CSV table of C-alpha atoms and ligand atoms in Angstrom, one decimal:
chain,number,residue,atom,x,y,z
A,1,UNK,CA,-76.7,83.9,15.1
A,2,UNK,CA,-78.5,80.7,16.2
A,3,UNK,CA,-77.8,79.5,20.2
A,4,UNK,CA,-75.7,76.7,19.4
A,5,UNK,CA,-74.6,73.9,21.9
A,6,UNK,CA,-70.6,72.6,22.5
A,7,UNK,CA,-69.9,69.6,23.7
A,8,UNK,CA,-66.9,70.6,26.1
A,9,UNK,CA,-64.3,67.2,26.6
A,10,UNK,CA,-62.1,67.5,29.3
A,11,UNK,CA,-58.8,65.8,29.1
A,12,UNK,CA,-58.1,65.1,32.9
A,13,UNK,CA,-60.1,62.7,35.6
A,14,UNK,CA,-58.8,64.8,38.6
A,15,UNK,CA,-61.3,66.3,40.9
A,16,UNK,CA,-59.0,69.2,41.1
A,17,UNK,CA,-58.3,69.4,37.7
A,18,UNK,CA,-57.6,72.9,36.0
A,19,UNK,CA,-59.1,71.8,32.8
A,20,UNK,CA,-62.5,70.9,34.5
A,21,UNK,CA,-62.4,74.4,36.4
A,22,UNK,CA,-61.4,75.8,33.2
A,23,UNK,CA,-64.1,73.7,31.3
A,24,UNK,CA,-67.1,75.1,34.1
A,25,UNK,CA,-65.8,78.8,33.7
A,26,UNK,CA,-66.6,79.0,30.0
A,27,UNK,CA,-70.3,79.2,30.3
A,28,UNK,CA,-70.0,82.6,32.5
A,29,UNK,CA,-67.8,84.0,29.5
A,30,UNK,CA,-70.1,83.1,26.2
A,31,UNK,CA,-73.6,83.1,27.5
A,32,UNK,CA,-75.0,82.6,23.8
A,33,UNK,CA,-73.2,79.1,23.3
A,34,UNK,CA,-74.8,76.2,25.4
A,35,UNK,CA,-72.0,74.6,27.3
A,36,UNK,CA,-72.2,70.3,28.1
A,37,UNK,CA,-68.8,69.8,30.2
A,38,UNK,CA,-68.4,65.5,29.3
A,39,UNK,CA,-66.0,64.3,31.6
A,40,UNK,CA,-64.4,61.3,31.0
A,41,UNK,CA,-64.7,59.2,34.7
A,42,UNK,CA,-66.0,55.8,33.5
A,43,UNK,CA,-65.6,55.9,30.5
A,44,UNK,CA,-64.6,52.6,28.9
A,45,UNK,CA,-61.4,51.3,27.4
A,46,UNK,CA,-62.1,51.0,23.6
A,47,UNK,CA,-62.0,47.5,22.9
A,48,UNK,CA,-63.3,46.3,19.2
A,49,UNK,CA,-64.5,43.5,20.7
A,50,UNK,CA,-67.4,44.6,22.7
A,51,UNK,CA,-69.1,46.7,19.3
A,52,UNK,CA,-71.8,43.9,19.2
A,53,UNK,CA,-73.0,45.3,22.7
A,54,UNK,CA,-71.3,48.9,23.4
A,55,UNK,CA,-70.9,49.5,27.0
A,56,UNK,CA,-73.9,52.0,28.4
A,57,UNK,CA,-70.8,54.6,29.3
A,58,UNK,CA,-69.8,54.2,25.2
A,59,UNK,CA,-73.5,54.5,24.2
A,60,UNK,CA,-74.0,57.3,26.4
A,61,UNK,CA,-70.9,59.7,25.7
A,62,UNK,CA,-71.5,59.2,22.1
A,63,UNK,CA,-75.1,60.4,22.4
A,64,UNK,CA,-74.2,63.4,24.1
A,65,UNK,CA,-71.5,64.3,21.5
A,66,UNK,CA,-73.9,63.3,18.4
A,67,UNK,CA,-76.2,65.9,19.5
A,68,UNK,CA,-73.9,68.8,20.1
A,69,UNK,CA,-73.2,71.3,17.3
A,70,UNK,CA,-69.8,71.9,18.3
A,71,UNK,CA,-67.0,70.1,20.0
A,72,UNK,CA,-64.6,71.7,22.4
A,73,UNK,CA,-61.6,70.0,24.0
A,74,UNK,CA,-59.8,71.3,27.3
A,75,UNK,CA,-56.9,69.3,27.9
A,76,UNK,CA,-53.6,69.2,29.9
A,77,UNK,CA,-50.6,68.1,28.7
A,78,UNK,CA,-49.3,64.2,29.6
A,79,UNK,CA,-45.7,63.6,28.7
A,80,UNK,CA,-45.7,66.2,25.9
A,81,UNK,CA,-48.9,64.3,24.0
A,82,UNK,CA,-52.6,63.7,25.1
A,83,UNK,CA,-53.4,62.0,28.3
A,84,UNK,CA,-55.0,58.6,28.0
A,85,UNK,CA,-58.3,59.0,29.1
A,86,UNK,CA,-58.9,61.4,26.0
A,87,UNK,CA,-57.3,60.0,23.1
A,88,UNK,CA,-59.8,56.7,24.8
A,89,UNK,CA,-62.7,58.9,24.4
A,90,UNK,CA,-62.1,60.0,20.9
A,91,UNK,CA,-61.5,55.9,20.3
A,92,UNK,CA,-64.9,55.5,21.3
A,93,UNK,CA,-66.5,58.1,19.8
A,94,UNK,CA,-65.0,57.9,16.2
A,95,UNK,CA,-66.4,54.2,16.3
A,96,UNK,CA,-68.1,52.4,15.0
A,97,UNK,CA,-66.5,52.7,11.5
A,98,UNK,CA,-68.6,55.4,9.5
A,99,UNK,CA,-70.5,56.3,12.9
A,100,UNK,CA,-68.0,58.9,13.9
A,101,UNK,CA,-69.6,61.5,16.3
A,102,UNK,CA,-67.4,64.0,15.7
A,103,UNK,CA,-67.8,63.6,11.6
A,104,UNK,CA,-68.1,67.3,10.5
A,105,UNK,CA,-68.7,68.9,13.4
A,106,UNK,CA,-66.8,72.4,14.1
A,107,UNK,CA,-64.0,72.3,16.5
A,108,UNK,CA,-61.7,73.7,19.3
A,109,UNK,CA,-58.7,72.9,21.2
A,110,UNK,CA,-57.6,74.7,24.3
A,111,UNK,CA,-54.9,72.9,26.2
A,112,UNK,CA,-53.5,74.1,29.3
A,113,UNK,CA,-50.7,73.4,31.4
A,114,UNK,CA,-48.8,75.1,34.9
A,115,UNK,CA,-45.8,75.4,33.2
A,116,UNK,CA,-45.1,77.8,30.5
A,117,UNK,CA,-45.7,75.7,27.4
A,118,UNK,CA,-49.5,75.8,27.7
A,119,UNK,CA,-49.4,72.2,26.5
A,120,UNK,CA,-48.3,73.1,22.7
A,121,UNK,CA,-47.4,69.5,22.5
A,122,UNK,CA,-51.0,67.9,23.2
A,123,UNK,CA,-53.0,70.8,21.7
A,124,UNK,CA,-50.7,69.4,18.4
A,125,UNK,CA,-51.2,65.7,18.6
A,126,UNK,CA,-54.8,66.1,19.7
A,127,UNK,CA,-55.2,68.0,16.2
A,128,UNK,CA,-53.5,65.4,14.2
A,129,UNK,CA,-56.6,63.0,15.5
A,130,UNK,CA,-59.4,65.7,14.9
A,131,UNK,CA,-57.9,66.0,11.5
A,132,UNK,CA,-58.4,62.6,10.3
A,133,UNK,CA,-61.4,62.5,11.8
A,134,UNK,CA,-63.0,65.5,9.9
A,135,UNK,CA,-63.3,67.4,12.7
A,136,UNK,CA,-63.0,71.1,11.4
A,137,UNK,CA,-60.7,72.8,13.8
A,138,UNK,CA,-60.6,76.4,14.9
A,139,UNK,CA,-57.2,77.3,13.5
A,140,UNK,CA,-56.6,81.2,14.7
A,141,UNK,CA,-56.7,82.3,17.8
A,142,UNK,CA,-54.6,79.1,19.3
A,143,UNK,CA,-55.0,78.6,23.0
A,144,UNK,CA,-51.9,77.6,24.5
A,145,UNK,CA,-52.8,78.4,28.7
A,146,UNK,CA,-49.7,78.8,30.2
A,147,UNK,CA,-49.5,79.6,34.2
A,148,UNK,CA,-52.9,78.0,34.8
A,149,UNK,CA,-51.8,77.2,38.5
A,150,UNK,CA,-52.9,80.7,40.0
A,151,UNK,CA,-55.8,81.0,37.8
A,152,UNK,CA,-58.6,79.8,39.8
A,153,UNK,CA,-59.8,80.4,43.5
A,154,UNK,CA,-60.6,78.3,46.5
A,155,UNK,CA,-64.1,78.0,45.1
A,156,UNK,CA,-63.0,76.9,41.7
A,157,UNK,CA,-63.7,80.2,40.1
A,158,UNK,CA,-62.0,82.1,37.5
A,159,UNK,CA,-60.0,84.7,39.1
A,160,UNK,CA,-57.2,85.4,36.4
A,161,UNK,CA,-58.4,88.5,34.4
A,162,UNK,CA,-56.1,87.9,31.8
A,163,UNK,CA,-56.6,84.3,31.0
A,164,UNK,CA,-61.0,85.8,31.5
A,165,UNK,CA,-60.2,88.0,28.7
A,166,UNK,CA,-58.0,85.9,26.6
A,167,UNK,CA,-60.8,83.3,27.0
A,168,UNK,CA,-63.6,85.3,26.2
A,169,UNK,CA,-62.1,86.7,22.8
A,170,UNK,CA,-61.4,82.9,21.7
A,171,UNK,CA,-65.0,82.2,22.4
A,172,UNK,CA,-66.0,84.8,20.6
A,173,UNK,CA,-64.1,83.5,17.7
A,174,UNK,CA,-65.5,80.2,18.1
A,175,UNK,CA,-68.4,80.7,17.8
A,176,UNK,CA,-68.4,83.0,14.5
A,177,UNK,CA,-66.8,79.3,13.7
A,178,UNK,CA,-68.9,77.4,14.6
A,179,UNK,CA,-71.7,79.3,13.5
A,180,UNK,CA,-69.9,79.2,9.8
A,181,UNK,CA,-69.6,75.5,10.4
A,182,UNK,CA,-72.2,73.8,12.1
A,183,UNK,CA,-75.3,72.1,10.3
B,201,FMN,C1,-48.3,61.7,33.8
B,201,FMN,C2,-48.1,63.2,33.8
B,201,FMN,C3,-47.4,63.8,32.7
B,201,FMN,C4,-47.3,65.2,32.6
B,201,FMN,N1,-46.6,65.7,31.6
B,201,FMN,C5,-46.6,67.1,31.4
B,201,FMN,C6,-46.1,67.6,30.2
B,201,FMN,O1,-45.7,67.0,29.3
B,201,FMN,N2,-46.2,69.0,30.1
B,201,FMN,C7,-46.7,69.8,31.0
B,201,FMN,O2,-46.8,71.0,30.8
B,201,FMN,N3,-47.2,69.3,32.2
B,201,FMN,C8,-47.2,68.0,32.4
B,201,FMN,N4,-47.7,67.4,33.5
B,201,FMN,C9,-48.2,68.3,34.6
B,201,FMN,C10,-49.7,68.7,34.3
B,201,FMN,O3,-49.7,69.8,33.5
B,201,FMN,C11,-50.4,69.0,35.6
B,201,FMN,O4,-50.3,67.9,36.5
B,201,FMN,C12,-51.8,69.5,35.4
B,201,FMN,O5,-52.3,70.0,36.6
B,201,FMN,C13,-52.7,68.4,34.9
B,201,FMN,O6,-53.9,68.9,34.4
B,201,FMN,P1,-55.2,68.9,35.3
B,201,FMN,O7,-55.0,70.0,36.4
B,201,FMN,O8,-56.3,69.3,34.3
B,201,FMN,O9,-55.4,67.6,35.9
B,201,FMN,C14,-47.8,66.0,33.6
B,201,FMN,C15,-48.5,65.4,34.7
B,201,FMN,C16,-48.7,64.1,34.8
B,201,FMN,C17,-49.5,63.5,35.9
């Protein structure tokens, strides 16, 4: 298999955030794939209006998705849907109109929550936007991260064997996937 590089969108600003720790523990767990963890601090509201000259923050998220192979989204759960900042960020990147970055590219979806859930409800919506954009979307094994509040230790690392090993055998399916996928 080639080395191939994921762009790895995390769906929550927090410094604390679970998503970014989870985001930061994947490279440990597939050392093949090249990991990029985007997050979204500063990124610009979409606004159609300022096309003519895009924003340095739009120009420069949408050059580091453009070169990625893959696209991978981590992503908590915000009132059963995506938060915000990330359906902003796929605004921004899907434009402008036949310029999508994310046209083509293979794709996953790991939401993750403290409750039980795992974020089924974002992990859903986010796909119905990765759809439409022709984002081809890992489809089996689903990663739903239930319990995520005991999962990481005062240094941020990953200290849950089960989630480790859950997460390692959806890597390794992801990146047979991307592998099939990706250009
Ligand atoms: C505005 C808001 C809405 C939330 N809605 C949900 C929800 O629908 N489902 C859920 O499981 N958790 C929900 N939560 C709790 C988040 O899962 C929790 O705050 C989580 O730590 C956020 O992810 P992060 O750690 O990556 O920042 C919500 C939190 C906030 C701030």
């Amino acid at each position: 298999m080639t080395s191939r590089s994921v762009a790895v969108i995390v769906g929550s600003l927090r410094k604390e955030s679970f998503s970014l720790k989870l985001a930061k523990s994947l490279a440990a767990l597939a050392p093949t794939l090249t990991f990029d963890v985007v997050t979204l601090n500063g990124l610009s509201f979409y606004n159609q209006d300022l096309e003519a000259t895009p924003p340095a923050d739009w120009v420069a998220f949408r050059d580091r998705v453009r070169k990625a192979d893959a696209v991978l989204f981590v992503t908590p759960e915000y009132n059963r849907s995506v938060p915000g900042v990330l359906k902003n960020a796929i605004d921004v990147g899907s434009r402008p109109y036949g310029q999508s970055v994310f046209d083509g590219k293979p794709g996953g979806v790991i939401s993750n929550s403290p409750g039980a859930l795992g974020g089924f409800g974002a992990n859903h919506h986010l796909r119905q936007s990765l759809t439409f954009l022709n984002i081809a979307i890992l489809q089996q094994p689903e990663a739903y991260v239930g319990g995520i509040g005991d999962a990481f230790g005062a240094d941020g690392g990953l200290v849950k064997e089960s989630l480790r090993d859950f997460l390692k055998q959806y890597l390794s399916a992801f990146e047979g996937w991307v592998d099939r996928i990706a250009k």
